[in-house]
Amino acid sequence: MTKISKNTIATHAGLNPKDNHGIPNPPVYHTSTILKPNLDDYRNHRGQYDYGRLGTPTSEATEKAVAALYGCDDIVAVPSGLAAITTGVLAVVKSGDQALFPDSLYGSGRRFVENVLPRIGVEAVFYDPTASVSDLEGLTTKNTSLIYIETPGSLTFEMQDTKGIVDLAHAKGALVAADNTWGTALYYDVFGHGIDIVIEAGTKYISGHSDVSIGFVGGNGEVGKAIRNYAINIGLCVAPDDHYLALRGLRTMPLRMKQSEQNGLALARWIEEQPEVVGMLHPGLESHPQHHLWKRDFTGSCGLFSFILDAGIADAAVDAMVNNLKLFGIGASWGGFESLISEGQFKRSVSARPNGRVIRIYAGVEDTDDLLADIEQGFEQMRKA
Ligand SMILES: Cc1ncc(COP(=O)(O)O)c(C=O)c1O
């Protein structure tokens, strides 16, 4: 058989009906205890499973499915996307190391980097996500052990030169970790691009229904083992129902992403033409300054993008536009079935902050024309206010 598409892997990976009375979906085992037939087996950890927190057929099904999608040795499920970030970083850094993070880093990830890493003796340095590789090299030291990327940044959507960064990191003996929540395994081949650690907030597209908090983090070989051991050492595990819901979401992820992508592009193209809009931050559009990097590295775009409104527009008018939308909920997160709108809050330290209000849209899976009609009437409200 020729190489199987990721769309097909998403529908089949992690299924084990032979061991489950022919039932395709995995059983949801609620357990802490796993009994052994005798003390010798208990003492020697015989048997496939040892203890609920360490793994069950339920957790294994989800983790194996996501690992199959990424084509990597091991993926660990953790209780949130943020926990995937912290686990991926803490598994590979140690006191005395230096680690580089993009200024566009997801906000809660930034809080972790600023508050936790200094306490364990890791020097965290923020870099401009659009910096050239040679500028980035200038920030490295002999102690650099990790370069973290988020491409695109999930608020301002700068694309990063993954190839250049991976080459630089590896030449310095450092690892590269990527938050791939935007691209997902479907649109961005993390390990094919030489990245060492993948991080994905499964809360978003994998679960897909805004009802689960889960994260995935993993890698190959020794890196994959280090991540698994770290998660075990600090006691991370995910409740069985959340595993089940995440895996159920995964089955339809290719379809949902396709619709979300189409809606996102249609909305971004319409919004970009409006006179009040001074910046469109969607890497899949030709107007994006790093569109060439998206085109080189990605096979699709998700439904999350931002735009910048002219700084001269009154706050009340912007609020009128957002508050009057009927199909876009005002709220955090993304990757679910429903469209959302929110506003960026910035904690930049080394790169420019956009001038004007940054509105972020998540295009869900609704009908494209309905979403367009809603955003059009929203802009009308802004003009009338
Ligand atoms: C890019 C990115 N990474 C990670 C996270 C964290 O995910 P969670 O909310 O599951 O902790 C988010 C959440 O919005 C995100 O946007």
PDB file of C-alpha atoms in Angstrom, residues 264-265 268-269 272 280 282-292 294:
ATOM      1  CA  GLY A 264     -10.670  31.605   8.124  1.00  0.00           C
ATOM      2  CA  LEU A 265      -9.337  32.410   4.658  1.00  0.00           C
ATOM      3  CA  ALA A 268      -9.474  37.207   6.366  1.00  0.00           C
ATOM      4  CA  ARG A 269      -9.739  38.042   2.659  1.00  0.00           C
ATOM      5  CA  GLU A 272      -8.329  42.699   4.714  1.00  0.00           C
ATOM      6  CA  MET A 280      -3.948  41.447   8.347  1.00  0.00           C
ATOM      7  CA  HIS A 282      -2.865  35.556   8.443  1.00  0.00           C
ATOM      8  CA  PRO A 283       0.205  33.607   7.230  1.00  0.00           C
ATOM      9  CA  GLY A 284      -1.831  31.847   4.528  1.00  0.00           C
ATOM     10  CA  LEU A 285      -2.478  35.143   2.703  1.00  0.00           C
ATOM     11  CA  GLU A 286      -0.028  36.441   0.132  1.00  0.00           C
ATOM     12  CA  SER A 287       0.072  39.809   1.944  1.00  0.00           C
ATOM     13  CA  HIS A 288       1.641  38.294   5.080  1.00  0.00           C
ATOM     14  CA  PRO A 289       5.330  39.324   5.392  1.00  0.00           C
ATOM     15  CA  GLN A 290       6.456  35.729   5.997  1.00  0.00           C
ATOM     16  CA  HIS A 291       3.948  34.078   3.655  1.00  0.00           C
ATOM     17  CA  HIS A 292       6.910  32.459   1.861  1.00  0.00           C
ATOM     18  CA  TRP A 294       4.284  29.351   5.526  1.00  0.00           C
TER      19      TRP A 294
END
